Short mmCIF file of C-alpha atoms and ligand atoms in Angstrom, two decimals:
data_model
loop_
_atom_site.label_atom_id
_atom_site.label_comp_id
_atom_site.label_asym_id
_atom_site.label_seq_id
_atom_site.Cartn_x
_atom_site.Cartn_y
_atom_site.Cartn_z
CA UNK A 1 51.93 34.64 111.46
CA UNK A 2 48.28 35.13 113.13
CA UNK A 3 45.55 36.48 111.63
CA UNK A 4 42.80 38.48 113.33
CA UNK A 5 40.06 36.63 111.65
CA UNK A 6 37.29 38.05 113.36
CA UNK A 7 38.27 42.10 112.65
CA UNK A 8 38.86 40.45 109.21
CA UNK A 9 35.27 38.91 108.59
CA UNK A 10 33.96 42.26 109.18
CA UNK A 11 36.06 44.18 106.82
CA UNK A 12 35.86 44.92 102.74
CA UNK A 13 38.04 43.13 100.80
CA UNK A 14 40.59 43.21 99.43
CA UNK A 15 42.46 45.22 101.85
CA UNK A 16 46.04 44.76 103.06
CA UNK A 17 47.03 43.79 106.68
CA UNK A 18 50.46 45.04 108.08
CA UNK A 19 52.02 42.97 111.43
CA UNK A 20 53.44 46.03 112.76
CA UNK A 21 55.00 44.00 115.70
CA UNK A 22 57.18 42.21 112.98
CA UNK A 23 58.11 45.97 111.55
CA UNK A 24 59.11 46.55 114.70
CA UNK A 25 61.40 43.30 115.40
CA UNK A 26 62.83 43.47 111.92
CA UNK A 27 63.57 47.17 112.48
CA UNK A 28 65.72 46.06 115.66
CA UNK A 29 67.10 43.22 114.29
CA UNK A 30 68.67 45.94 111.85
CA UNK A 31 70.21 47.85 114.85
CA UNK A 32 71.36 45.04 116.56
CA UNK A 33 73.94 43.82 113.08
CA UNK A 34 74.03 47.04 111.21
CA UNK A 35 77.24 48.24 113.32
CA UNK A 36 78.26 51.49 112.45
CA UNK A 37 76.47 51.17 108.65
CA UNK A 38 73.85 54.02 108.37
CA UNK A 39 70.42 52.43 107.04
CA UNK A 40 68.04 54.02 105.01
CA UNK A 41 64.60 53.11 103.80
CA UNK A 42 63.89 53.19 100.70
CA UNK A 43 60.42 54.25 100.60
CA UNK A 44 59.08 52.79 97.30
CA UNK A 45 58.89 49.77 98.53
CA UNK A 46 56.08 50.44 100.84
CA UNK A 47 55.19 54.20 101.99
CA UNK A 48 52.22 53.78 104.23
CA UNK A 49 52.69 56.57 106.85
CA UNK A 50 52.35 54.26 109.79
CA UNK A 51 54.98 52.01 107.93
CA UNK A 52 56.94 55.18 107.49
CA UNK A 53 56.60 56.75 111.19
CA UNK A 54 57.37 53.43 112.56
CA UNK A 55 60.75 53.62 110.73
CA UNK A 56 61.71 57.16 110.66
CA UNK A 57 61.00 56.55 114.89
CA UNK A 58 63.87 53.67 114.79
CA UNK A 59 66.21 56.36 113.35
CA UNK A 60 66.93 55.08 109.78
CA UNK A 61 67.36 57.61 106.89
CA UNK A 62 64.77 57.57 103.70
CA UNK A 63 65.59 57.10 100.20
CA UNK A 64 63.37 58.72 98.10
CA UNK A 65 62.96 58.29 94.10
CA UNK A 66 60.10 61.30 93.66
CA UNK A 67 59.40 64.77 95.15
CA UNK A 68 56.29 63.23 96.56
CA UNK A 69 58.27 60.50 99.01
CA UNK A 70 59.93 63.31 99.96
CA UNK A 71 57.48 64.93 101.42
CA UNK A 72 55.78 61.71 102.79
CA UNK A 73 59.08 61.09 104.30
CA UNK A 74 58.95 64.66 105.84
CA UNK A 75 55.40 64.49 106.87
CA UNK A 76 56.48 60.98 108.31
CA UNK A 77 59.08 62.70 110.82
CA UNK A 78 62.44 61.98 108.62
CA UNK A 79 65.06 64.19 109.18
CA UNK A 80 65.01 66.64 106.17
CA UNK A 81 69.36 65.11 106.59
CA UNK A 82 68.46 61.66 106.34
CA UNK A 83 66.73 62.31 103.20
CA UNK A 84 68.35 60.73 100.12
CA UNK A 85 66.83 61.74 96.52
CA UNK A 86 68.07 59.08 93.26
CA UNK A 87 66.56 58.54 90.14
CA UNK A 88 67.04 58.62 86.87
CA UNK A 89 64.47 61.52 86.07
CA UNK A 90 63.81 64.13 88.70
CA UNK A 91 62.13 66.89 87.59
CA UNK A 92 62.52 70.73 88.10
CA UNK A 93 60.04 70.78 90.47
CA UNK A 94 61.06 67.86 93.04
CA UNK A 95 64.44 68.84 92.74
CA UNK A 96 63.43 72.20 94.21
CA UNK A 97 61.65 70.48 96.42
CA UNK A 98 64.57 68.60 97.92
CA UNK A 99 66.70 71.48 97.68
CA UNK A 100 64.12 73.64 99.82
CA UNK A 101 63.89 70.80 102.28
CA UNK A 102 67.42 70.85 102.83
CA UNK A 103 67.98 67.05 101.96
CA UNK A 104 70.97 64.77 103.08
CA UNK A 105 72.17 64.58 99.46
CA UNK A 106 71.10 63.74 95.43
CA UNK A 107 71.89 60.64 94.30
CA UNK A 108 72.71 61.80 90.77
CA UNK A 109 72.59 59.68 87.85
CA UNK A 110 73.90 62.00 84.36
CA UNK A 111 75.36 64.98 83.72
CA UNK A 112 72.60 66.96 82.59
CA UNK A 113 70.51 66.29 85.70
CA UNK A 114 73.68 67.95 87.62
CA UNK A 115 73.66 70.49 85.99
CA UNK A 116 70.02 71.16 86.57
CA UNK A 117 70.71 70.95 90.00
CA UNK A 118 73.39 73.13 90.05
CA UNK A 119 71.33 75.33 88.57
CA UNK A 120 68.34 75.52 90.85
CA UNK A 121 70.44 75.31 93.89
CA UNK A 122 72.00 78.33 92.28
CA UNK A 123 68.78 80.33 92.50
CA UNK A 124 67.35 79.04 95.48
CA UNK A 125 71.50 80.35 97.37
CA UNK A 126 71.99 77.06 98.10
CA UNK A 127 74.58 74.10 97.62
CA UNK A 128 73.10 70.57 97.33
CA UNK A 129 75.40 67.79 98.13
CA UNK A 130 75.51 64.89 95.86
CA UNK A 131 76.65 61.65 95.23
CA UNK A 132 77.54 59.93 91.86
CA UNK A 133 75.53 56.98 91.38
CA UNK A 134 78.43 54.34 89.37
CA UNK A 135 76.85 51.45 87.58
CA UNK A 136 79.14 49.00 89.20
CA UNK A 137 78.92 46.63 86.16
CA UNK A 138 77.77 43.53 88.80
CA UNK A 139 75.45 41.34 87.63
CA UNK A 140 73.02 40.34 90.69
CA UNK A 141 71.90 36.89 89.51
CA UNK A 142 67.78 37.96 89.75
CA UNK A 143 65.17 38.89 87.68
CA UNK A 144 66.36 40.82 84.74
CA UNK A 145 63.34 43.83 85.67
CA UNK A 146 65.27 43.81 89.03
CA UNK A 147 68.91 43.89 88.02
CA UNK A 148 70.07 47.11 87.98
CA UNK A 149 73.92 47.50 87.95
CA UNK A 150 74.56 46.15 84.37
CA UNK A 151 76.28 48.87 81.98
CA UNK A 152 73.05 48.59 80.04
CA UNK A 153 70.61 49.39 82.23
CA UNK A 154 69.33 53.09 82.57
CA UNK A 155 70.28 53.82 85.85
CA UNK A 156 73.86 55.54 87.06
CA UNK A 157 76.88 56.41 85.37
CA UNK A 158 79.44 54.29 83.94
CA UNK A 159 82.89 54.07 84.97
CA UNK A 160 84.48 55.21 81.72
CA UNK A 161 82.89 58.03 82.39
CA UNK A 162 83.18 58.88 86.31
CA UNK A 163 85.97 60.94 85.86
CA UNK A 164 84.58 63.39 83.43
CA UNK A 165 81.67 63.50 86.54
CA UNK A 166 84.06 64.12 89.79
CA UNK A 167 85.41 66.85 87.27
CA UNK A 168 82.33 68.37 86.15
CA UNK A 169 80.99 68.23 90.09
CA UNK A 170 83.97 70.28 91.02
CA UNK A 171 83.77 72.50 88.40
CA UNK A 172 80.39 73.14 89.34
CA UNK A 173 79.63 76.22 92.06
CA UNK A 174 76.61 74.92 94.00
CA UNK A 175 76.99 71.50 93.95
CA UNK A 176 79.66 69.56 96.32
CA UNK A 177 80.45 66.16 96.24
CA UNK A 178 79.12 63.60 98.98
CA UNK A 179 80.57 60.32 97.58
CA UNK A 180 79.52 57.59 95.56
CA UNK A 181 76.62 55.54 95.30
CA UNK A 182 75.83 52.21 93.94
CA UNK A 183 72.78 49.40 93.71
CA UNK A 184 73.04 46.08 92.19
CA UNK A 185 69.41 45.29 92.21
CA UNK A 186 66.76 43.64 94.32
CA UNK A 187 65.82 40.46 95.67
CA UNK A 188 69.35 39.72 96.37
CA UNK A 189 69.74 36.12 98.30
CA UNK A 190 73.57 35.64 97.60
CA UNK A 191 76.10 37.76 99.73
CA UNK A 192 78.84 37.19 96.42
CA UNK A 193 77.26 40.68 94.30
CA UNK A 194 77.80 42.57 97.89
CA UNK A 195 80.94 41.08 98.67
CA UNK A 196 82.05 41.53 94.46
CA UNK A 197 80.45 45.41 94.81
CA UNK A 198 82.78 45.94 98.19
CA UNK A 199 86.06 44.93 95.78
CA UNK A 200 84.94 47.30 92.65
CA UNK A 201 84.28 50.24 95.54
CA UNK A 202 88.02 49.57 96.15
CA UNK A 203 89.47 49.46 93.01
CA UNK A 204 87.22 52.43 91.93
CA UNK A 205 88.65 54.17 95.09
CA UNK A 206 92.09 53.28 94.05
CA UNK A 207 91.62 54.92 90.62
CA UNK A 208 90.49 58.62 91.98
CA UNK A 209 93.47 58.95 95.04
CA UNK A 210 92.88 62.48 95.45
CA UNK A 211 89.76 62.56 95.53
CA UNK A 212 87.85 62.72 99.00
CA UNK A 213 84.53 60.51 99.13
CA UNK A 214 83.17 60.49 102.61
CA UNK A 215 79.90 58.73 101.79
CA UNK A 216 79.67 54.86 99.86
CA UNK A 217 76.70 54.41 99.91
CA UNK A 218 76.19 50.51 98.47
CA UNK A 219 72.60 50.53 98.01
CA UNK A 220 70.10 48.47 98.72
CA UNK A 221 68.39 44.84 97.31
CA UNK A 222 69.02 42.37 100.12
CA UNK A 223 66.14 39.40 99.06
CA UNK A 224 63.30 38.28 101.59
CA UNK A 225 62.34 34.59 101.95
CA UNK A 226 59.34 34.47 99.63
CA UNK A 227 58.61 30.52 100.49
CA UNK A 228 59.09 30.30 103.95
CA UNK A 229 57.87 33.15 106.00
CA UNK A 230 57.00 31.95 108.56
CA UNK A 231 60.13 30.23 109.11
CA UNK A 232 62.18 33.53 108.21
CA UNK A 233 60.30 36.25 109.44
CA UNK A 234 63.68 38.27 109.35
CA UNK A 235 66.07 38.49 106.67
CA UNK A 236 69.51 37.69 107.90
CA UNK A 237 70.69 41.26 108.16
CA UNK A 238 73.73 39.62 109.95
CA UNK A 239 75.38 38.15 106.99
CA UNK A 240 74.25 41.29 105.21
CA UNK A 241 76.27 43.62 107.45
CA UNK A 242 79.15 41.22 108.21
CA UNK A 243 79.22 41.49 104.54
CA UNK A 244 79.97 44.56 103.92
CA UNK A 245 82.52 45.59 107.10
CA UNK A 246 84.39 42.43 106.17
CA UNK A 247 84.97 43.59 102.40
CA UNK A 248 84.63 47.28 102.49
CA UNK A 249 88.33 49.18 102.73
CA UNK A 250 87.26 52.16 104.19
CA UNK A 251 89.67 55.29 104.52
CA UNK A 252 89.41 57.05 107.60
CA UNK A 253 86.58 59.27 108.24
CA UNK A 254 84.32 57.79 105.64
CA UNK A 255 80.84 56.40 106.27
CA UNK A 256 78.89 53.70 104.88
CA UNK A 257 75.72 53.86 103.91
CA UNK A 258 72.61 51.33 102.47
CA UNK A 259 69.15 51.80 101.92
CA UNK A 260 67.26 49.04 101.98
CA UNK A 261 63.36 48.19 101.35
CA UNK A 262 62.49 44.53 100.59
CA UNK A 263 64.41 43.15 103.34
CA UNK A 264 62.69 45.74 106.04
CA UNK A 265 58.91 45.99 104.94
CA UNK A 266 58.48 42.50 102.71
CA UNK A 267 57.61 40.15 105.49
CA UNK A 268 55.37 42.61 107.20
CA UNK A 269 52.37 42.49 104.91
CA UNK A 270 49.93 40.52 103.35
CA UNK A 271 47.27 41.26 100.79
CA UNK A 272 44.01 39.53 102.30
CA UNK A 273 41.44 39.08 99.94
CA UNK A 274 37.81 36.86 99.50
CA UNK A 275 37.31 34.32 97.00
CA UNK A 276 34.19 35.20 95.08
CA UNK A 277 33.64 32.16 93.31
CA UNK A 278 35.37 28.55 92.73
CA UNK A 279 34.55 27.02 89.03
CA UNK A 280 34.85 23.84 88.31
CA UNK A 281 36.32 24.05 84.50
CA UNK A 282 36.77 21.12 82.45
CA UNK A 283 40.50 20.88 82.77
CA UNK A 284 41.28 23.11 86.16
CA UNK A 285 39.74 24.34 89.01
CA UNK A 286 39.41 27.80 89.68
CA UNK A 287 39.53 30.20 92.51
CA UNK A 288 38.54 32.86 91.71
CA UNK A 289 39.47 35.91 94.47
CA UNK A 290 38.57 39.42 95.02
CA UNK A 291 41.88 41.02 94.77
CA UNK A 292 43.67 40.80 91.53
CA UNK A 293 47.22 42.12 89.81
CA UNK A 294 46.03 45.62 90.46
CA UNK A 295 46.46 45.08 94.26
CA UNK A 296 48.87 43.13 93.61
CA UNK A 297 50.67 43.04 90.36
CA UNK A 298 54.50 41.14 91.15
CA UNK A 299 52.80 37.52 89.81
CA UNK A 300 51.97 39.53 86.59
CA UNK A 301 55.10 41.61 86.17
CA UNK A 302 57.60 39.49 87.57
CA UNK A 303 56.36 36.20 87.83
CA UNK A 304 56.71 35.82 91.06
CA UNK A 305 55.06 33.36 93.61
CA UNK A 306 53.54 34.74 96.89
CA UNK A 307 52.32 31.96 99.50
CA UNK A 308 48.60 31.48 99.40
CA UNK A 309 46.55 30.47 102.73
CA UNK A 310 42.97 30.12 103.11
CA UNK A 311 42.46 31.81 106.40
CA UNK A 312 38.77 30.20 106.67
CA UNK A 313 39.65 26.43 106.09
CA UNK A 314 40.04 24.41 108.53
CA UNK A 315 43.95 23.17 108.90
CA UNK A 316 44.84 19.12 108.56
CA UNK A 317 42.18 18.64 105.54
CA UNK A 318 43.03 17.38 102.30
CA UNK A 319 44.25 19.20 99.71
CA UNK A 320 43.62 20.05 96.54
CA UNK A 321 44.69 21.51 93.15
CA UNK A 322 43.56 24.64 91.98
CA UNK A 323 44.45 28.09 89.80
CA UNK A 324 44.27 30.96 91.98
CA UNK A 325 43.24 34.28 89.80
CA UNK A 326 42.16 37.55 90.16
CA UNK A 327 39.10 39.30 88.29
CA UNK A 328 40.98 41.70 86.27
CA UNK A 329 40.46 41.40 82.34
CA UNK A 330 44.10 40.26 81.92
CA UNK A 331 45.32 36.70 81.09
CA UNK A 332 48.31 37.58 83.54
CA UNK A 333 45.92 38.23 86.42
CA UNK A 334 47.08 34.90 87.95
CA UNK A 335 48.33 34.35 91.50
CA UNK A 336 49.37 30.84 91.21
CA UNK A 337 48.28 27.94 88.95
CA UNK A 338 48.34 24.11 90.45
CA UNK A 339 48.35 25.19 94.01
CA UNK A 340 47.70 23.07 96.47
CA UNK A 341 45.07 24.40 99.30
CA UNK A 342 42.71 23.08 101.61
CA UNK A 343 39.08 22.61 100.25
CA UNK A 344 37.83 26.13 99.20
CA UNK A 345 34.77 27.75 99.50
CA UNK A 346 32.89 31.12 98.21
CA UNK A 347 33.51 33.67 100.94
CA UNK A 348 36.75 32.12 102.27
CA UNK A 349 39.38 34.57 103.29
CA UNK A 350 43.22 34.08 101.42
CA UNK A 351 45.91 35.44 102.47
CA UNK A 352 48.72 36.38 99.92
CA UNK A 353 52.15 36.42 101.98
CA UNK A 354 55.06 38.53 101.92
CA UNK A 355 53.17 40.90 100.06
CA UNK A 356 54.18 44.40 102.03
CA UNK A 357 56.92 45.13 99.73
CA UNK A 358 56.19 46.04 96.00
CA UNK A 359 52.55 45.44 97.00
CA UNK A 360 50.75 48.11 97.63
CA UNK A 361 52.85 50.92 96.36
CA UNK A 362 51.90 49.18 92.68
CA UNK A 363 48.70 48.93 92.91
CA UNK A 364 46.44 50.79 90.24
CA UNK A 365 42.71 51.28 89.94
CA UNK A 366 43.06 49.47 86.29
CA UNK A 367 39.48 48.42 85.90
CA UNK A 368 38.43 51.16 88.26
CA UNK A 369 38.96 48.61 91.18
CA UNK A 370 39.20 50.23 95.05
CA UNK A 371 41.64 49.00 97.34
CA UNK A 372 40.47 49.21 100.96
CA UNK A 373 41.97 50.67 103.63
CA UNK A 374 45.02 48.39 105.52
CA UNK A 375 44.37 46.63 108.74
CA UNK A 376 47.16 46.68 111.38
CA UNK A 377 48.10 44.56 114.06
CA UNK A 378 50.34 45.85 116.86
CA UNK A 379 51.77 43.58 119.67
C1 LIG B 1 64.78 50.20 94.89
C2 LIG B 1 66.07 50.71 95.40
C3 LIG B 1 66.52 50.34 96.67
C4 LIG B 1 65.80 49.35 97.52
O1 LIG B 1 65.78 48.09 96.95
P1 LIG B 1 65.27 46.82 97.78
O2 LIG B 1 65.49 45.71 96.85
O3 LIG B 1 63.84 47.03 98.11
O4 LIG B 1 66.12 46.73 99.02
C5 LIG B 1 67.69 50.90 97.12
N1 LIG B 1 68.40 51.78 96.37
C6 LIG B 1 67.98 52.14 95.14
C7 LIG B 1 68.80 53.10 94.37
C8 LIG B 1 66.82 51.62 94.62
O5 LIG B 1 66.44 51.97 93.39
#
């Protein structure tokens, strides 16, 4: 990836830097496999509006987990019908803010929430469609805060109890049922949970005959590569979509759906930041860099390793061992330790890769910090 080094030098750091050219080949790359698969965006995982204009222009649908990505997504040029709404907790008030939008369909996840939205759709004249989210009892193989479709995590309903949902949704006078819905988590490299979730949709299919589901939606969680992104700029939506038309049993008239985030916005981003000082302890060197865990908290909450480049040093020199951190009062403000750069310097510029997904959406003003505003590049 190139950096614009020069708009760079003049700008306040920490700030993060989107390559909206690679947006926009990623988003094609997506039209080119995706087939007859209707892709959504699911907007947590980065909801810049440029980001989000850029997407809702390519004609992909947005999953939203809070009344306020709803109305980013609106205000972004979404479709009010492309507009997906899951979660675990929506309130009262974003539910009625869905409903008054006129949104695609609520991706429910217990029975009380239905009945909420039955409810308010009630008052408001209205019907919402909805889809049961099923914990699909697949376990992803990733990081335990990113698995999702275990029977003991919080999200979705089991299958023992599905039935006693379909029932309760027909019973129910302004709600109608959409289909099902599933996730198996994020950061998904393997194409075994997809292929595994395609065979439970079946046999969970199997088990309701009667009853008509045009939507599956299978969720999102397709992984990025996090070492080499410059070397896969594009996750390989291919075997993604091939995935899914090659072990989905589909009856006729039903639709697939996926909403994915990671896979579509990951790549895209960096967090770009200035080293402030380099200390020379006793037992490790330090760099010591302007941006920290509350720019950029996955290291911290996930452990996870983002490339680091020094932007300023000159390539070919040797290299040398340090700990990269951030200045936040936390012992887990740490970006890498033992990582091998080029000779660093106060006032060098680092770039954190892969950093537009889960990046900026999670980043606080712990410490009363200030993020700066993003840089874009367009080609
Ligand atoms: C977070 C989430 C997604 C997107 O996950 P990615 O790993 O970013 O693709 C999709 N669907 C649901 C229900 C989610 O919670």
């Amino acid at each position: 990836m190139e950096f614009p080094i020069n708009e760079f030098q003049q700008a306040e750091t920490p700030f993060y830097y989107y390559d909206l050219g690679l947006l926009r080949r990623t988003l094609a790359e997506v039209k080119r496999t995706a087939g007859d698969v209707h892709v959504s965006y699911a907007v947590k995982a980065n909801n810049d509006a440029r980001i989000l204009k850029l997407i809702a222009e390519a004609g992909l649908g947005a999953d939203c987990v809070s009344g306020g990505e709803i109305e980013a997504s609106l205000a972004a040029g979404f479709p009010a019908g492309k507009i997906t709404f899951a979660g675990v907790g929506k309130t009262d008030r974003e539910i009625t803010i869905g409903l008054t939008a006129g949104i695609g369909c609520f991706n429910i996840e217990s029975l009380p929430e239905l009945e909420v939205i039955n409810e308010l759709a009630g008052k408001l004249g209205k019907v919402a469609p909805v889809a049961i989210r099923v914990n699909p009892n697949i376990d992803a193989h990733t990081h335990s805060y990113i698995t999702t479709g275990l029977a003991e995590n919080k999200f979705g309903i089991n299958l023992e109890q599905l039935a006693d949902a379909i029932d309760a949704v027909r019973s129910l006078p302004n709600v109608s049922l959409r289909g099902l819905h599933f996730h198996v988590g994020s950061q998904v490299l393997s194409m075994e949970p997809y292929a595994h979730l395609c065979r439970r949709v079946a046999e969970i299919e199997a088990s309701f005959p009667d009853v008509e589901f045009k939507v599956i939606n299978v969720g999102g969680g397709l992984g990025i590569d996090y070492e080499n992104p410059d070397a896969n700029p594009i996750p390989d939506f291919g075997a993604y979509f091939s995935t899914l038309h090659n072990n989905l049993q589909l009856r006729p008239g039903q639709e697939v759906h996926c909403e994915l985030g990671r896979s579509i916005v990951g790549q895209c981003g960096s967090l770009i930041s200035r080293v402030v000082y380099v200390k020379h302890g006793t037992k490790k060197d330090f760099v010591i860099v302007d941006g920290g865990m509350s720019e950029l908290i996955r290291p911290a909450l996930y452990d996870a390793h983002h490339p680091i480049q020094n932007l300023s040093a000159a390539a070919g020199g040797e290299l040398m061992k340090y700990d990269v951190v951030g200045p936040v009062c936390e012992s887990s403000d740490v970006f890498a330790t033992d990582e091998l750069l080029p000779e660093t310097r106060r006032g060098d510029l680092i770039a954190f890769r892969c950093a537009g997904a889960y990046g900026e959406t999670m980043a606080s003003n712990y410490n009363l910090r200030h993020l700066n505003p993003s840089i874009y590049y367009e080609d």
